[in-house]
PDB file of C-alpha atoms in Angstrom:
ATOM      1  CA  GLN A  88     210.346 149.940  93.181  1.00  0.00           C
ATOM      2  CA  LYS A  89     208.126 146.957  92.583  1.00  0.00           C
ATOM      3  CA  GLU A  90     209.442 143.911  94.392  1.00  0.00           C
ATOM      4  CA  VAL A  91     208.990 140.187  94.120  1.00  0.00           C
ATOM      5  CA  GLU A  92     210.269 138.174  97.049  1.00  0.00           C
ATOM      6  CA  GLN A  93     211.044 134.491  97.169  1.00  0.00           C
ATOM      7  CA  ASN A  94     212.758 132.287  99.721  1.00  0.00           C
ATOM      8  CA  SER A  95     216.213 131.719  98.302  1.00  0.00           C
ATOM      9  CA  GLY A  96     216.386 128.201  99.616  1.00  0.00           C
ATOM     10  CA  PRO A  97     217.782 125.799  98.991  1.00  0.00           C
ATOM     11  CA  LEU A  98     214.657 123.770  99.469  1.00  0.00           C
ATOM     12  CA  SER A  99     215.347 120.075  99.723  1.00  0.00           C
ATOM     13  CA  VAL A 100     212.614 117.435  99.459  1.00  0.00           C
ATOM     14  CA  PRO A 101     212.694 113.650  99.036  1.00  0.00           C
ATOM     15  CA  GLU A 102     211.552 112.082  95.811  1.00  0.00           C
ATOM     16  CA  GLY A 103     207.778 111.658  95.749  1.00  0.00           C
ATOM     17  CA  ALA A 104     207.112 114.453  98.238  1.00  0.00           C
ATOM     18  CA  ILE A 105     205.301 117.736  97.644  1.00  0.00           C
ATOM     19  CA  ALA A 106     207.509 120.755  97.090  1.00  0.00           C
ATOM     20  CA  SER A 107     205.999 124.112  98.030  1.00  0.00           C
ATOM     21  CA  LEU A 108     207.449 127.325  96.615  1.00  0.00           C
ATOM     22  CA  ASN A 109     206.269 130.736  97.740  1.00  0.00           C
ATOM     23  CA  CYS A 110     206.347 134.234  96.376  1.00  0.00           C
ATOM     24  CA  THR A 111     205.093 137.608  97.558  1.00  0.00           C
ATOM     25  CA  TYR A 112     204.857 140.803  95.548  1.00  0.00           C
ATOM     26  CA  SER A 113     204.575 144.457  96.435  1.00  0.00           C
ATOM     27  CA  ASP A 114     202.532 145.915  93.561  1.00  0.00           C
ATOM     28  CA  ARG A 115     198.858 145.491  94.407  1.00  0.00           C
ATOM     29  CA  GLY A 116     197.951 146.333  90.805  1.00  0.00           C
ATOM     30  CA  SER A 117     199.780 143.339  89.367  1.00  0.00           C
ATOM     31  CA  GLN A 118     197.736 141.432  86.829  1.00  0.00           C
ATOM     32  CA  SER A 119     199.591 138.319  85.779  1.00  0.00           C
ATOM     33  CA  PHE A 120     201.772 135.844  87.577  1.00  0.00           C
ATOM     34  CA  PHE A 121     204.205 133.271  86.261  1.00  0.00           C
ATOM     35  CA  TRP A 122     206.448 130.494  87.423  1.00  0.00           C
ATOM     36  CA  TYR A 123     209.570 129.754  85.414  1.00  0.00           C
ATOM     37  CA  ARG A 124     211.946 126.852  85.897  1.00  0.00           C
ATOM     38  CA  GLN A 125     215.643 127.353  85.238  1.00  0.00           C
ATOM     39  CA  TYR A 126     218.180 124.573  85.162  1.00  0.00           C
ATOM     40  CA  SER A 127     221.739 125.560  85.971  1.00  0.00           C
ATOM     41  CA  GLY A 128     223.303 127.451  83.070  1.00  0.00           C
ATOM     42  CA  LYS A 129     220.129 127.275  81.003  1.00  0.00           C
ATOM     43  CA  SER A 130     217.434 129.777  80.110  1.00  0.00           C
ATOM     44  CA  PRO A 131     214.194 130.144  82.082  1.00  0.00           C
ATOM     45  CA  GLU A 132     211.226 128.200  80.761  1.00  0.00           C
ATOM     46  CA  LEU A 133     207.607 128.896  81.620  1.00  0.00           C
ATOM     47  CA  ILE A 134     205.833 126.180  83.566  1.00  0.00           C
ATOM     48  CA  MET A 135     202.730 127.938  84.911  1.00  0.00           C
ATOM     49  CA  SER A 136     200.812 131.158  84.511  1.00  0.00           C
ATOM     50  CA  ILE A 137     197.894 132.344  86.637  1.00  0.00           C
ATOM     51  CA  TYR A 138     195.740 135.437  86.368  1.00  0.00           C
ATOM     52  CA  SER A 139     192.856 135.054  88.831  1.00  0.00           C
ATOM     53  CA  ASN A 140     192.520 134.122  92.474  1.00  0.00           C
ATOM     54  CA  GLY A 141     192.439 130.441  93.310  1.00  0.00           C
ATOM     55  CA  ASP A 142     194.200 127.357  92.092  1.00  0.00           C
ATOM     56  CA  LYS A 143     195.326 126.335  88.640  1.00  0.00           C
ATOM     57  CA  GLU A 144     196.484 122.803  88.042  1.00  0.00           C
ATOM     58  CA  ASP A 145     198.619 121.428  85.223  1.00  0.00           C
ATOM     59  CA  GLY A 146     199.783 117.870  85.693  1.00  0.00           C
ATOM     60  CA  ARG A 147     201.924 117.672  88.816  1.00  0.00           C
ATOM     61  CA  PHE A 148     202.035 121.452  89.141  1.00  0.00           C
ATOM     62  CA  THR A 149     199.504 123.655  90.937  1.00  0.00           C
ATOM     63  CA  ALA A 150     199.757 127.425  91.081  1.00  0.00           C
ATOM     64  CA  GLN A 151     197.844 129.281  93.777  1.00  0.00           C
ATOM     65  CA  LEU A 152     197.099 132.996  93.747  1.00  0.00           C
ATOM     66  CA  ASN A 153     195.772 135.200  96.526  1.00  0.00           C
ATOM     67  CA  LYS A 154     195.702 138.807  95.380  1.00  0.00           C
ATOM     68  CA  ALA A 155     194.397 140.092  98.712  1.00  0.00           C
ATOM     69  CA  SER A 156     197.478 138.698 100.435  1.00  0.00           C
ATOM     70  CA  GLN A 157     199.707 139.466  97.427  1.00  0.00           C
ATOM     71  CA  TYR A 158     200.890 135.913  97.456  1.00  0.00           C
ATOM     72  CA  VAL A 159     201.455 133.305  94.784  1.00  0.00           C
ATOM     73  CA  SER A 160     202.722 129.787  95.271  1.00  0.00           C
ATOM     74  CA  LEU A 161     203.685 126.730  93.279  1.00  0.00           C
ATOM     75  CA  LEU A 162     203.128 123.189  94.456  1.00  0.00           C
ATOM     76  CA  ILE A 163     204.930 120.307  92.805  1.00  0.00           C
ATOM     77  CA  ARG A 164     203.400 116.945  93.613  1.00  0.00           C
ATOM     78  CA  ASP A 165     205.295 113.661  93.378  1.00  0.00           C
ATOM     79  CA  SER A 166     208.582 115.544  93.085  1.00  0.00           C
ATOM     80  CA  GLN A 167     211.171 113.960  90.827  1.00  0.00           C
ATOM     81  CA  PRO A 168     214.948 114.440  90.731  1.00  0.00           C
ATOM     82  CA  SER A 169     214.425 116.060  87.316  1.00  0.00           C
ATOM     83  CA  ASP A 170     212.485 118.841  89.088  1.00  0.00           C
ATOM     84  CA  SER A 171     215.718 119.957  90.731  1.00  0.00           C
ATOM     85  CA  ALA A 172     216.193 123.493  89.448  1.00  0.00           C
ATOM     86  CA  THR A 173     215.774 127.128  90.380  1.00  0.00           C
ATOM     87  CA  TYR A 174     212.180 128.318  90.262  1.00  0.00           C
ATOM     88  CA  LEU A 175     211.576 131.938  89.375  1.00  0.00           C
ATOM     89  CA  CYS A 176     208.421 133.804  90.274  1.00  0.00           C
ATOM     90  CA  ALA A 177     207.556 136.614  87.846  1.00  0.00           C
ATOM     91  CA  VAL A 178     204.889 139.252  88.274  1.00  0.00           C
ATOM     92  CA  ASN A 179     203.514 141.543  85.598  1.00  0.00           C
ATOM     93  CA  GLY A 180     202.335 144.980  86.548  1.00  0.00           C
ATOM     94  CA  TRP A 181     201.664 148.365  85.062  1.00  0.00           C
ATOM     95  CA  SER A 182     204.756 150.538  84.721  1.00  0.00           C
ATOM     96  CA  GLY A 183     203.264 153.665  83.200  1.00  0.00           C
ATOM     97  CA  GLY A 184     201.499 154.676  79.997  1.00  0.00           C
ATOM     98  CA  SER A 185     200.647 151.527  78.080  1.00  0.00           C
ATOM     99  CA  ASN A 186     203.647 149.678  79.435  1.00  0.00           C
ATOM    100  CA  TYR A 187     203.667 146.634  81.601  1.00  0.00           C
ATOM    101  CA  LYS A 188     206.756 145.241  83.221  1.00  0.00           C
ATOM    102  CA  LEU A 189     207.629 141.710  84.185  1.00  0.00           C
ATOM    103  CA  THR A 190     209.538 141.663  87.472  1.00  0.00           C
ATOM    104  CA  PHE A 191     211.334 138.508  88.554  1.00  0.00           C
ATOM    105  CA  GLY A 192     212.089 137.237  92.011  1.00  0.00           C
ATOM    106  CA  LYS A 193     215.605 136.012  92.711  1.00  0.00           C
ATOM    107  CA  GLY A 194     214.509 132.403  92.573  1.00  0.00           C
ATOM    108  CA  THR A 195     214.295 129.421  94.907  1.00  0.00           C
ATOM    109  CA  LEU A 196     216.694 126.523  94.409  1.00  0.00           C
ATOM    110  CA  LEU A 197     214.888 123.206  94.722  1.00  0.00           C
ATOM    111  CA  THR A 198     216.720 119.920  95.196  1.00  0.00           C
ATOM    112  CA  VAL A 199     214.812 116.650  95.000  1.00  0.00           C
ATOM    113  CA  ASN A 200     216.742 113.805  96.608  1.00  0.00           C
ATOM    114  CA  PRO A 201     216.344 110.266  95.193  1.00  0.00           C
TER     115      PRO A 201
ATOM    116  CA  GLU B 108     210.844 125.709  65.085  1.00  0.00           C
ATOM    117  CA  ALA B 109     209.780 128.755  67.086  1.00  0.00           C
ATOM    118  CA  GLN B 110     212.777 130.093  68.904  1.00  0.00           C
ATOM    119  CA  VAL B 111     214.876 132.971  70.154  1.00  0.00           C
ATOM    120  CA  THR B 112     218.514 132.771  69.162  1.00  0.00           C
ATOM    121  CA  GLN B 113     221.476 134.613  70.590  1.00  0.00           C
ATOM    122  CA  ASN B 114     225.039 134.904  69.412  1.00  0.00           C
ATOM    123  CA  PRO B 115     227.646 134.425  70.591  1.00  0.00           C
ATOM    124  CA  ARG B 116     226.834 131.963  73.364  1.00  0.00           C
ATOM    125  CA  TYR B 117     230.137 132.574  75.095  1.00  0.00           C
ATOM    126  CA  LEU B 118     232.436 135.568  74.850  1.00  0.00           C
ATOM    127  CA  ILE B 119     235.589 136.593  76.649  1.00  0.00           C
ATOM    128  CA  THR B 120     236.746 140.095  75.894  1.00  0.00           C
ATOM    129  CA  VAL B 121     238.814 142.914  77.340  1.00  0.00           C
ATOM    130  CA  THR B 122     237.816 146.209  78.873  1.00  0.00           C
ATOM    131  CA  GLY B 123     236.869 148.853  76.348  1.00  0.00           C
ATOM    132  CA  LYS B 124     236.541 146.658  73.273  1.00  0.00           C
ATOM    133  CA  LYS B 125     233.134 147.277  71.717  1.00  0.00           C
ATOM    134  CA  LEU B 126     230.959 144.239  71.277  1.00  0.00           C
ATOM    135  CA  THR B 127     227.491 143.317  70.049  1.00  0.00           C
ATOM    136  CA  VAL B 128     225.354 140.414  71.166  1.00  0.00           C
ATOM    137  CA  THR B 129     222.737 139.555  68.587  1.00  0.00           C
ATOM    138  CA  CYS B 130     219.201 138.389  69.318  1.00  0.00           C
ATOM    139  CA  SER B 131     216.719 137.143  66.764  1.00  0.00           C
ATOM    140  CA  GLN B 132     213.237 135.640  67.044  1.00  0.00           C
ATOM    141  CA  ASN B 133     211.188 133.907  64.367  1.00  0.00           C
ATOM    142  CA  MET B 134     207.781 134.186  66.026  1.00  0.00           C
ATOM    143  CA  ASN B 135     206.786 137.646  64.740  1.00  0.00           C
ATOM    144  CA  HIS B 136     206.771 138.907  68.324  1.00  0.00           C
ATOM    145  CA  GLU B 137     206.352 142.615  68.953  1.00  0.00           C
ATOM    146  CA  TYR B 138     207.961 142.751  72.374  1.00  0.00           C
ATOM    147  CA  MET B 139     211.627 141.987  72.982  1.00  0.00           C
ATOM    148  CA  SER B 140     213.762 142.453  76.040  1.00  0.00           C
ATOM    149  CA  TRP B 141     217.280 142.011  77.361  1.00  0.00           C
ATOM    150  CA  TYR B 142     218.060 140.768  80.863  1.00  0.00           C
ATOM    151  CA  ARG B 143     221.214 140.129  82.774  1.00  0.00           C
ATOM    152  CA  GLN B 144     221.420 137.503  85.475  1.00  0.00           C
ATOM    153  CA  ASP B 145     223.912 137.663  88.317  1.00  0.00           C
ATOM    154  CA  PRO B 146     224.249 135.439  91.385  1.00  0.00           C
ATOM    155  CA  GLY B 147     222.161 136.768  94.237  1.00  0.00           C
ATOM    156  CA  LEU B 148     220.598 139.490  92.082  1.00  0.00           C
ATOM    157  CA  GLY B 149     218.294 137.493  89.864  1.00  0.00           C
ATOM    158  CA  LEU B 150     217.122 138.561  86.433  1.00  0.00           C
ATOM    159  CA  ARG B 151     217.262 142.291  85.841  1.00  0.00           C
ATOM    160  CA  GLN B 152     215.901 144.004  82.771  1.00  0.00           C
ATOM    161  CA  ILE B 153     218.374 146.090  80.769  1.00  0.00           C
ATOM    162  CA  TYR B 154     216.299 147.403  77.863  1.00  0.00           C
ATOM    163  CA  TYR B 155     213.068 146.479  76.173  1.00  0.00           C
ATOM    164  CA  SER B 156     211.339 147.209  72.896  1.00  0.00           C
ATOM    165  CA  MET B 157     207.595 147.381  72.376  1.00  0.00           C
ATOM    166  CA  ASN B 158     207.953 147.338  68.586  1.00  0.00           C
ATOM    167  CA  VAL B 159     210.184 148.415  65.713  1.00  0.00           C
ATOM    168  CA  GLU B 160     211.973 151.702  66.490  1.00  0.00           C
ATOM    169  CA  VAL B 161     210.448 151.761  70.001  1.00  0.00           C
ATOM    170  CA  THR B 162     212.883 151.046  72.822  1.00  0.00           C
ATOM    171  CA  ASP B 163     213.062 152.005  76.481  1.00  0.00           C
ATOM    172  CA  LYS B 164     215.278 151.561  79.498  1.00  0.00           C
ATOM    173  CA  GLY B 165     214.786 148.802  81.985  1.00  0.00           C
ATOM    174  CA  ASP B 166     216.216 148.660  85.480  1.00  0.00           C
ATOM    175  CA  VAL B 167     219.930 148.560  84.649  1.00  0.00           C
ATOM    176  CA  PRO B 168     220.523 150.312  81.286  1.00  0.00           C
ATOM    177  CA  GLU B 169     223.837 152.016  82.087  1.00  0.00           C
ATOM    178  CA  GLY B 170     226.638 150.950  79.773  1.00  0.00           C
ATOM    179  CA  TYR B 171     224.329 149.334  77.224  1.00  0.00           C
ATOM    180  CA  LYS B 172     222.671 150.350  73.968  1.00  0.00           C
ATOM    181  CA  VAL B 173     220.040 148.648  71.856  1.00  0.00           C
ATOM    182  CA  SER B 174     218.361 149.143  68.525  1.00  0.00           C
ATOM    183  CA  ARG B 175     215.244 147.705  66.904  1.00  0.00           C
ATOM    184  CA  LYS B 176     215.387 148.317  63.186  1.00  0.00           C
ATOM    185  CA  GLU B 177     213.625 145.092  62.267  1.00  0.00           C
ATOM    186  CA  LYS B 178     210.923 143.252  64.135  1.00  0.00           C
ATOM    187  CA  ARG B 179     212.907 140.042  64.480  1.00  0.00           C
ATOM    188  CA  ASN B 180     216.233 141.478  65.671  1.00  0.00           C
ATOM    189  CA  PHE B 181     217.171 143.236  68.892  1.00  0.00           C
ATOM    190  CA  PRO B 182     220.950 143.516  69.320  1.00  0.00           C
ATOM    191  CA  LEU B 183     222.590 144.508  72.588  1.00  0.00           C
ATOM    192  CA  ILE B 184     225.612 146.764  72.227  1.00  0.00           C
ATOM    193  CA  LEU B 185     228.328 147.353  74.804  1.00  0.00           C
ATOM    194  CA  GLU B 186     230.289 150.348  73.539  1.00  0.00           C
ATOM    195  CA  SER B 187     233.019 150.127  76.174  1.00  0.00           C
ATOM    196  CA  PRO B 188     232.619 146.978  78.243  1.00  0.00           C
ATOM    197  CA  SER B 189     233.835 146.924  81.827  1.00  0.00           C
ATOM    198  CA  PRO B 190     234.421 144.013  84.223  1.00  0.00           C
ATOM    199  CA  ASN B 191     231.166 144.764  86.087  1.00  0.00           C
ATOM    200  CA  GLN B 192     229.320 143.811  82.917  1.00  0.00           C
ATOM    201  CA  THR B 193     230.537 140.247  83.256  1.00  0.00           C
ATOM    202  CA  SER B 194     227.260 138.360  83.457  1.00  0.00           C
ATOM    203  CA  LEU B 195     224.849 135.917  81.855  1.00  0.00           C
ATOM    204  CA  TYR B 196     222.643 137.723  79.357  1.00  0.00           C
ATOM    205  CA  PHE B 197     219.246 136.623  78.118  1.00  0.00           C
ATOM    206  CA  CYS B 198     217.150 137.944  75.294  1.00  0.00           C
ATOM    207  CA  ALA B 199     213.408 137.327  75.485  1.00  0.00           C
ATOM    208  CA  SER B 200     210.408 137.986  73.297  1.00  0.00           C
ATOM    209  CA  SER B 201     206.644 137.852  73.578  1.00  0.00           C
ATOM    210  CA  LEU B 202     203.773 138.363  71.185  1.00  0.00           C
ATOM    211  CA  LYS B 203     202.467 141.569  72.630  1.00  0.00           C
ATOM    212  CA  ARG B 204     202.758 143.485  75.836  1.00  0.00           C
ATOM    213  CA  GLY B 205     199.961 145.269  77.584  1.00  0.00           C
ATOM    214  CA  GLY B 206     196.421 144.969  78.801  1.00  0.00           C
ATOM    215  CA  LEU B 207     195.115 142.773  81.559  1.00  0.00           C
ATOM    216  CA  THR B 208     197.223 139.812  80.586  1.00  0.00           C
ATOM    217  CA  THR B 209     200.679 139.387  79.288  1.00  0.00           C
ATOM    218  CA  ASP B 210     201.905 136.903  76.804  1.00  0.00           C
ATOM    219  CA  THR B 211     204.485 134.311  77.661  1.00  0.00           C
ATOM    220  CA  GLN B 212     208.046 135.492  77.368  1.00  0.00           C
ATOM    221  CA  TYR B 213     210.271 133.105  75.477  1.00  0.00           C
ATOM    222  CA  PHE B 214     213.926 133.218  76.383  1.00  0.00           C
ATOM    223  CA  GLY B 215     216.988 132.730  74.246  1.00  0.00           C
ATOM    224  CA  PRO B 216     219.704 130.277  75.337  1.00  0.00           C
ATOM    225  CA  GLY B 217     221.830 132.947  76.992  1.00  0.00           C
ATOM    226  CA  THR B 218     225.205 134.570  76.379  1.00  0.00           C
ATOM    227  CA  ARG B 219     227.871 134.213  79.000  1.00  0.00           C
ATOM    228  CA  LEU B 220     230.070 137.301  78.820  1.00  0.00           C
ATOM    229  CA  THR B 221     233.359 137.762  80.624  1.00  0.00           C
ATOM    230  CA  VAL B 222     235.081 141.139  80.524  1.00  0.00           C
ATOM    231  CA  LEU B 223     238.693 141.083  81.662  1.00  0.00           C
TER     232      LEU B 223
END
């Protein structure tokens, strides 16, 4: 069973601080990694994708991938109250034949306090 | 507007009464999937479809059926719903699945199902 682990939180940070979200995965053959944001009662929306080791920056968001350590993280700089949501880590890996499967972590609840 | 739609958005039903949740996408995506989301359990895949007439089980397929007769539609069928199927359901689609990368999955707005 391929697993994706996240700290459940809640993670609470003050407005303007850096929020750091972490994720580990069990399948060493995983190829693609995603961070989704989900507001309460809403559907997940993609905020970052990363495929190779290192950092990828998009505005206030930076995704970091370390395949050797099987670790992916998301940094949110200058956190805003509107960033308060559950963040889902998703990992894509081979599931047999020509099939790939996206496995989600259980999510980390982030609260940004004004 | 590119989107995934689901209907109904909310449904309260009783045990054993067959129901269908519809899912439609207008992006010509090949891959479609159904997930359920429960507190403490996260998103779990129920069924997925790689293309028309090609479907396969996900992690929690028991009690569910799907069909993919057209590329845009992927309905989820509960033949005899039970209270343990009370959940938030999401349909998702992506352009294509496979290879070294995967395309972004776009999610529908969700269907909150309660089975009494």
